[in-house]
């Protein structure tokens, strides 16, 4: 099992990689605002769990499973941001902090339900904007989509 703190390290590493930064213990410590020895300790834990690879004084990189977890967390975070903004009318200034909490939720049912609900809301808003054509509702793979003909 992976802790929330470990998830935060993995997500931060992915953000650094996506922004073109080299992921090393000092840069990770700076990004997370923690002491380098704390990063070294966490790096060892993540290595034991098979989530990253690291050689002393070298770059830190993901294993396949570590990268999958980091990408999944980032997707959840973004989904929650959109859900909070589009469905619950949170402002963009508010969504990040709340999404940081919600991204760690482990319920697959909740994630599926929120994705399903959000896809319906987005499609309904899209149709509302483009209501010049008539609309049909059809079923595909147990998910309802609104399509414009």
Coordinates of C-alpha atoms in Angstrom, one line a residue:
X1 CA 0.0 0.0 0.0
X2 CA 1.1 3.5 -0.7
X3 CA 0.8 6.5 1.7
X4 CA -0.5 9.9 0.9
X5 CA 3.0 11.4 1.4
X6 CA 4.5 8.8 -1.0
X7 CA 1.8 9.8 -3.5
X8 CA 2.6 13.4 -3.1
X9 CA 6.3 12.7 -3.9
X10 CA 5.4 10.7 -7.0
X11 CA 3.0 13.5 -8.3
X12 CA 5.6 16.2 -7.6
X13 CA 8.2 14.2 -9.5
X14 CA 5.9 13.8 -12.5
X15 CA 5.2 17.6 -12.4
X16 CA 8.9 18.3 -12.4
X17 CA 9.5 15.9 -15.4
X18 CA 6.6 17.5 -17.3
X19 CA 8.0 20.9 -16.8
X20 CA 11.5 19.8 -18.0
X21 CA 13.2 19.8 -14.6
X22 CA 15.8 17.3 -13.6
X23 CA 14.5 15.2 -10.7
X24 CA 17.3 14.9 -8.1
X25 CA 17.1 14.9 -4.3
X26 CA 18.0 18.6 -3.9
X27 CA 15.6 19.8 -6.6
X28 CA 12.8 17.6 -5.1
X29 CA 13.6 18.9 -1.6
X30 CA 13.3 22.4 -2.9
X31 CA 10.1 21.8 -4.7
X32 CA 8.5 20.1 -1.7
X33 CA 10.0 22.5 0.8
X34 CA 11.5 19.8 2.9
X35 CA 15.1 19.0 4.0
X36 CA 17.3 16.9 1.6
X37 CA 17.7 14.1 4.2
X38 CA 13.9 13.7 4.3
X39 CA 13.9 13.3 0.5
X40 CA 16.7 10.7 0.7
X41 CA 14.7 8.8 3.2
X42 CA 11.5 8.9 1.1
X43 CA 13.5 7.9 -2.1
X44 CA 14.7 4.8 -0.3
X45 CA 11.1 3.9 0.7
X46 CA 9.9 4.4 -2.9
X47 CA 12.8 2.3 -4.2
X48 CA 12.0 -0.5 -1.8
X49 CA 8.4 -0.4 -3.1
X50 CA 9.6 -0.6 -6.7
X51 CA 8.2 2.8 -7.7
X52 CA 11.4 4.6 -8.6
X53 CA 15.0 4.0 -9.5
X54 CA 17.9 6.1 -8.1
X55 CA 21.7 6.0 -7.7
X56 CA 23.4 8.2 -5.2
X57 CA 24.0 11.7 -6.6
X58 CA 22.1 10.8 -9.8
X59 CA 18.7 11.5 -11.2
X60 CA 15.6 9.9 -9.8
X61 CA 13.3 8.2 -12.4
X62 CA 10.1 6.2 -12.4
X63 CA 9.6 2.5 -12.7
X64 CA 6.6 1.6 -14.9
X65 CA 4.4 1.1 -11.8
X66 CA 5.6 4.4 -10.2
X67 CA 4.8 6.3 -13.4
X68 CA 1.3 4.8 -13.6
X69 CA 0.5 5.9 -10.0
X70 CA 1.8 9.4 -10.7
X71 CA -0.2 9.7 -13.9
X72 CA -3.3 8.3 -12.2
X73 CA -3.0 10.9 -9.3
X74 CA -2.6 13.7 -11.8
X75 CA -5.7 12.6 -13.7
X76 CA -7.7 12.4 -10.5
X77 CA -6.5 15.8 -9.5
X78 CA -7.5 17.3 -12.8
X79 CA -10.9 15.5 -12.8
X80 CA -11.6 16.9 -9.4
X81 CA -10.7 20.4 -10.4
X82 CA -13.0 20.3 -13.3
X83 CA -15.8 18.6 -11.3
X84 CA -15.5 21.2 -8.5
X85 CA -15.5 24.1 -11.0
X86 CA -18.1 22.9 -13.4
X87 CA -20.5 21.1 -11.1
X88 CA -20.1 22.6 -7.7
X89 CA -19.3 26.2 -8.9
X90 CA -16.0 26.5 -7.0
X91 CA -13.8 29.3 -8.4
X92 CA -10.5 28.3 -10.0
X93 CA -8.8 29.9 -7.0
X94 CA -10.4 27.4 -4.7
X95 CA -10.3 24.1 -6.7
X96 CA -6.6 23.3 -6.4
X97 CA -6.5 23.0 -2.6
X98 CA -9.7 20.9 -2.5
X99 CA -8.6 18.7 -5.4
X100 CA -5.3 18.1 -3.5
X101 CA -7.4 16.4 -0.8
X102 CA -9.7 14.5 -3.1
X103 CA -7.1 13.1 -5.4
X104 CA -6.1 10.6 -2.6
X105 CA -9.6 9.1 -2.4
X106 CA -9.3 5.4 -3.2
X107 CA -12.9 4.6 -4.1
X108 CA -13.0 3.5 -7.8
X109 CA -16.9 3.7 -7.7
X110 CA -16.6 7.4 -6.7
X111 CA -14.1 8.1 -9.5
X112 CA -16.2 6.4 -12.1
X113 CA -19.4 8.1 -10.9
X114 CA -17.8 11.5 -11.0
X115 CA -16.3 10.9 -14.5
X116 CA -19.7 9.7 -15.7
X117 CA -21.6 12.7 -14.1
X118 CA -19.0 15.2 -15.4
X119 CA -19.2 13.8 -18.9
X120 CA -23.0 14.3 -18.9
X121 CA -22.7 17.8 -17.5
X122 CA -20.1 18.8 -20.1
X123 CA -22.2 17.3 -22.9
X124 CA -25.3 19.0 -21.7
X125 CA -23.5 22.4 -21.5
X126 CA -22.1 21.8 -25.0
X127 CA -25.6 21.1 -26.4
X128 CA -27.1 24.1 -24.7
X129 CA -24.5 26.2 -26.5
X130 CA -25.1 24.5 -29.9
X131 CA -28.9 24.0 -29.8
X132 CA -29.4 25.0 -33.4
X133 CA -29.7 21.3 -34.5
X134 CA -31.9 18.7 -32.9
X135 CA -30.5 16.3 -30.4
X136 CA -30.7 12.6 -30.0
X137 CA -29.8 10.5 -27.0
X138 CA -28.2 7.1 -27.6
X139 CA -26.6 4.5 -25.5
X140 CA -23.1 3.3 -26.0
X141 CA -21.2 0.9 -23.6
X142 CA -23.6 1.7 -20.7
X143 CA -22.8 5.4 -20.9
X144 CA -25.3 8.0 -22.3
X145 CA -23.9 10.6 -24.6
X146 CA -25.7 13.4 -26.2
X147 CA -25.0 13.8 -29.9
X148 CA -25.9 16.5 -32.4
X149 CA -27.1 15.3 -35.8

